[in-house]
Short mmCIF file of the C-alpha atoms (twelve columns), coordinates in Angstrom:
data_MODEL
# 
_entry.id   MODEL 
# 
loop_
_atom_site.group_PDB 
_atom_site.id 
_atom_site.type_symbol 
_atom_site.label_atom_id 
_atom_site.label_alt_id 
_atom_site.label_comp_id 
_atom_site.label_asym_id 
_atom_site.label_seq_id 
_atom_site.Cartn_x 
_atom_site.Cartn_y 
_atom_site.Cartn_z 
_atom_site.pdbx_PDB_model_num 
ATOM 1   C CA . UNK A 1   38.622  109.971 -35.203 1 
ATOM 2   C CA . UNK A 2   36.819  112.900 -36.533 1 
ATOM 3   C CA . UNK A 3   34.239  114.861 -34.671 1 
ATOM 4   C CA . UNK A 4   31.515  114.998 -38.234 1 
ATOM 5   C CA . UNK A 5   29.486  111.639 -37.296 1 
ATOM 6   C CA . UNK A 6   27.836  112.048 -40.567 1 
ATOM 7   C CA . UNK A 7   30.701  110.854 -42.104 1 
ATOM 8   C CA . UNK A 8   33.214  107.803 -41.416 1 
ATOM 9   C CA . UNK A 9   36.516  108.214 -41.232 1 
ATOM 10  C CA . UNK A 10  38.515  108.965 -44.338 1 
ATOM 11  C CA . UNK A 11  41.766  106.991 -44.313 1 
ATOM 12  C CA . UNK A 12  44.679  108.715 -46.076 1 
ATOM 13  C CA . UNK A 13  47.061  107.104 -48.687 1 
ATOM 14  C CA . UNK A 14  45.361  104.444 -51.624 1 
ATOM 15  C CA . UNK A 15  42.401  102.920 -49.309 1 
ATOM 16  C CA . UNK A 16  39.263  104.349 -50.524 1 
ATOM 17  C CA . UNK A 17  36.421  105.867 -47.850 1 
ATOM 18  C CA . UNK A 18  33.942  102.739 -47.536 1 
ATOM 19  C CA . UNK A 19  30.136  103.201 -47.469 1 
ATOM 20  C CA . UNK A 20  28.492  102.676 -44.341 1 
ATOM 21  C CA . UNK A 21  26.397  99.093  -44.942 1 
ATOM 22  C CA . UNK A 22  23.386  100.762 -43.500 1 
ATOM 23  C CA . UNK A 23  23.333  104.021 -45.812 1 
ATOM 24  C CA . UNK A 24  21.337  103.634 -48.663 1 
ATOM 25  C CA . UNK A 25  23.071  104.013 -52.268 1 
ATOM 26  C CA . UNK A 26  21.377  106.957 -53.285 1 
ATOM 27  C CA . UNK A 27  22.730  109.123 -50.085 1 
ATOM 28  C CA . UNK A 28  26.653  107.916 -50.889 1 
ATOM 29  C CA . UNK A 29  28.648  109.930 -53.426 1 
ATOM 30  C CA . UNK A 30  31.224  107.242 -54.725 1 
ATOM 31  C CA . UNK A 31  33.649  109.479 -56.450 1 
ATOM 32  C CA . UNK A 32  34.192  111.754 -53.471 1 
ATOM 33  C CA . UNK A 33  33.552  109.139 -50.839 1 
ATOM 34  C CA . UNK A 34  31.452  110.946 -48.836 1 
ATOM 35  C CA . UNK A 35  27.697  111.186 -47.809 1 
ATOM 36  C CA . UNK A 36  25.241  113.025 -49.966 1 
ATOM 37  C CA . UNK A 37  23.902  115.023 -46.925 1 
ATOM 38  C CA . UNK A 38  21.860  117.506 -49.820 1 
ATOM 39  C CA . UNK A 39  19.767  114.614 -50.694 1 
ATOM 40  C CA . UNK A 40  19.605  113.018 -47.200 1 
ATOM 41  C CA . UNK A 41  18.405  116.458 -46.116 1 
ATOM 42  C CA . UNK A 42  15.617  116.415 -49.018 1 
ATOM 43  C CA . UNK A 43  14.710  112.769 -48.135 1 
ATOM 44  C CA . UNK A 44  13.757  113.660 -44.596 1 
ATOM 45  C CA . UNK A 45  11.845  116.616 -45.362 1 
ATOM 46  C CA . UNK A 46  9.751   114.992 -47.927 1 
ATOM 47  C CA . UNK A 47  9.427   112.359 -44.971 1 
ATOM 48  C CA . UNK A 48  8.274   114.936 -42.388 1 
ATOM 49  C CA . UNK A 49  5.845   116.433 -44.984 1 
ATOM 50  C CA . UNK A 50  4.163   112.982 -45.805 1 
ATOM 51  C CA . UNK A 51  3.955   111.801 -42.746 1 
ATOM 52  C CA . UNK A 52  2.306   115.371 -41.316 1 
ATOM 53  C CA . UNK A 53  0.131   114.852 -44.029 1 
ATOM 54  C CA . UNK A 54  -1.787  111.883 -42.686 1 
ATOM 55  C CA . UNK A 55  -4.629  111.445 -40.354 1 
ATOM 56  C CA . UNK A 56  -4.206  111.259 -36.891 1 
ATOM 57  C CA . UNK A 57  -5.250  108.219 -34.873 1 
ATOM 58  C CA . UNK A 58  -8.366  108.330 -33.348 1 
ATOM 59  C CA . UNK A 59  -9.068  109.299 -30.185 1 
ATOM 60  C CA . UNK A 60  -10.637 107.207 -27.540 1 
ATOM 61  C CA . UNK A 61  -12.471 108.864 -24.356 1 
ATOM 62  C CA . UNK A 62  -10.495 108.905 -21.626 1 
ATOM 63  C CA . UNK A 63  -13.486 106.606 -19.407 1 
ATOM 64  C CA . UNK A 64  -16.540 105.040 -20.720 1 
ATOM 65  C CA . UNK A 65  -18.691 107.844 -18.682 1 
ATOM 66  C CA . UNK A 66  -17.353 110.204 -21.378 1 
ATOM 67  C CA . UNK A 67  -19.171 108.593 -24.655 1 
ATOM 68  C CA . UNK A 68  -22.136 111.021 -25.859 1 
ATOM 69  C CA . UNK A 69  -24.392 108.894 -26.953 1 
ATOM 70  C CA . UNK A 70  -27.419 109.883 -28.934 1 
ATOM 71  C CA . UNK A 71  -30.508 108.196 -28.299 1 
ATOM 72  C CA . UNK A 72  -33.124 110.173 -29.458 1 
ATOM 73  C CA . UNK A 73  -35.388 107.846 -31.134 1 
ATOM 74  C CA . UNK A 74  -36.015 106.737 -27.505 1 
ATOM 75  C CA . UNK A 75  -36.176 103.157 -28.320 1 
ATOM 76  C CA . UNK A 76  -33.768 102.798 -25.827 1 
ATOM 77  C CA . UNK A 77  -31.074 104.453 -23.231 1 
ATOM 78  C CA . UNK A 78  -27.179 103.890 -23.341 1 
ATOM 79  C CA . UNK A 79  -26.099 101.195 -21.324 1 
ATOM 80  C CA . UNK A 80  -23.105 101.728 -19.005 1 
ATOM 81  C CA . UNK A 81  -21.824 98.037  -19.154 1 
ATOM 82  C CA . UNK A 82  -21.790 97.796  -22.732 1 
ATOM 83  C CA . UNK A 83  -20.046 101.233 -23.074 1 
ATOM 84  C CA . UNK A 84  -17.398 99.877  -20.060 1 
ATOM 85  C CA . UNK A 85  -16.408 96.890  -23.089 1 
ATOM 86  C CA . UNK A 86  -16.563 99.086  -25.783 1 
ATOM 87  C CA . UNK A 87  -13.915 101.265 -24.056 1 
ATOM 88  C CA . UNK A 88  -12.362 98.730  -23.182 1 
ATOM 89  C CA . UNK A 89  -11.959 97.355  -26.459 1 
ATOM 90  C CA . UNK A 90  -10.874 101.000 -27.855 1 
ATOM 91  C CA . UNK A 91  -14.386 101.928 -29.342 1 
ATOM 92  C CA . UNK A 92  -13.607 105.845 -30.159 1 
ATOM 93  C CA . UNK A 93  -17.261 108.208 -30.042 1 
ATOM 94  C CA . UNK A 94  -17.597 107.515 -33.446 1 
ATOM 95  C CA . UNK A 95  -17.598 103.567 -33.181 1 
ATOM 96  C CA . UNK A 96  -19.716 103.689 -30.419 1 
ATOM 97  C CA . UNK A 97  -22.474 105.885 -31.997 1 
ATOM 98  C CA . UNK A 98  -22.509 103.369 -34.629 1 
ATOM 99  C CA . UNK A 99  -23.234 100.283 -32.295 1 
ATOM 100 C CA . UNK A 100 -25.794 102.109 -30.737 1 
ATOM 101 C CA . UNK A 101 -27.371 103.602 -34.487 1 
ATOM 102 C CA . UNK A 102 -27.117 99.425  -35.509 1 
ATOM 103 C CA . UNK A 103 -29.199 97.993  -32.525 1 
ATOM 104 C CA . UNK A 104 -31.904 101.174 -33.275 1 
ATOM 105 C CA . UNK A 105 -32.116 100.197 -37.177 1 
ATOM 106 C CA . UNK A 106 -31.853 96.139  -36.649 1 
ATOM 107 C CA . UNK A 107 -31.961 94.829  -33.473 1 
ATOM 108 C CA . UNK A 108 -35.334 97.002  -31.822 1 
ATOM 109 C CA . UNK A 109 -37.428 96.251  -35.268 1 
ATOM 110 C CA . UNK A 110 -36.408 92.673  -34.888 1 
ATOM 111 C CA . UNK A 111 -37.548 92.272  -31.281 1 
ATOM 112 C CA . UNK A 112 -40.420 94.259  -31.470 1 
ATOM 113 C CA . UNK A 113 -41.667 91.659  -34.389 1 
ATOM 114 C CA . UNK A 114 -40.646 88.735  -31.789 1 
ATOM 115 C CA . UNK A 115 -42.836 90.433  -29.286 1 
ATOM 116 C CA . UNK A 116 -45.887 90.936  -31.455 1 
ATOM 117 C CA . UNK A 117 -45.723 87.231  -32.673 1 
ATOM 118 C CA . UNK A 118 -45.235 86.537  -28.834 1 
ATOM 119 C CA . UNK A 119 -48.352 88.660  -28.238 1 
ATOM 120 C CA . UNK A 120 -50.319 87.157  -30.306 1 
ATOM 121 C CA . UNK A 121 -49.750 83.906  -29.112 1 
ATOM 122 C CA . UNK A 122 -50.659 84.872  -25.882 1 
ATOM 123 C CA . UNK A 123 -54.027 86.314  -27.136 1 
ATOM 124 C CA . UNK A 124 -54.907 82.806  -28.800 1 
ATOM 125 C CA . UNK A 125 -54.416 81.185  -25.565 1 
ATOM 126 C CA . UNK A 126 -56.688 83.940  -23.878 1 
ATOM 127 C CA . UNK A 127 -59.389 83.003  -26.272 1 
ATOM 128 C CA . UNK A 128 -59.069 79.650  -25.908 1 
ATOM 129 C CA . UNK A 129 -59.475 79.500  -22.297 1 
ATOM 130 C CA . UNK A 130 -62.163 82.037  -22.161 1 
ATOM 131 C CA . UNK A 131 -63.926 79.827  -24.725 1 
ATOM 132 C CA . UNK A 132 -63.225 76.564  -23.571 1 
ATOM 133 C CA . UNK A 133 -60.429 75.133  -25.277 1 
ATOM 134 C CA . UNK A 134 -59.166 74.961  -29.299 1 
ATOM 135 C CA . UNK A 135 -61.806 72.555  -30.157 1 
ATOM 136 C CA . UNK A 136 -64.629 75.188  -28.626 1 
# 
């Protein structure tokens, strides 16, 4: 057995060197029956250059206590529960700004038009009572 393990064994006599099965065709030299290591070399740098060339993951905050929220339309404050499942369910900074920027833009305009319908309601039903009833 040689001591290369880059390269199998080369038998001597007729029997010609066999390609490893898992060693793609374009690394295998058939007329010398060896391994291409100049292109197998180029291969993995191109691989190690492509693959340093791509984004990183994102990072989640180590606890939920570590989100920065920004709240400064003070419609409302950040909520630790909700930013305990958001952690939870991986929410980086980013993600969790966003959740927080969404209930601001829908969710408070929304609720304050529920409570000013609910409002005035409530100031029919003062009238009416202070005037004897609907039909009054």
């Amino acid at each position: 057995m040689t001591d290369n393990l880059l390269t199998p064994e080369i038998e001597t006599g007729d029997e010609k060197t066999m390609k490893p099965d898992t060693l793609p065709e374009k690394f295998w030299d058939e007329k010398t029956g060896e391994i291409r290591l100049d292109e197998l070399i180029k291969s993995y740098i191109a691989l190690e250059r492509k693959l340093s060339s791509l984004p990183s993951a994102p990072q989640i905050p180590a606890t939920p206590d570590d989100y920065c929220i920004n709240c400064d339309h003070g419609l409302f404050v950040p909520d630790t529960d909700l930013n305990a499942r958001l952690h939870k369910g991986g929410f980086t900074q980013e993600q969790v700004q966003t959740v927080y920027d969404l209930a601001a833009e829908r969710l408070v305009p929304m609720i304050l038009e529920i409570a000013g319908e609910f409002r005035a309601d409530r100031e029919v039903e003062r009238l009416a009572a202070a005037f004897g009833g609907p039909e009054k």
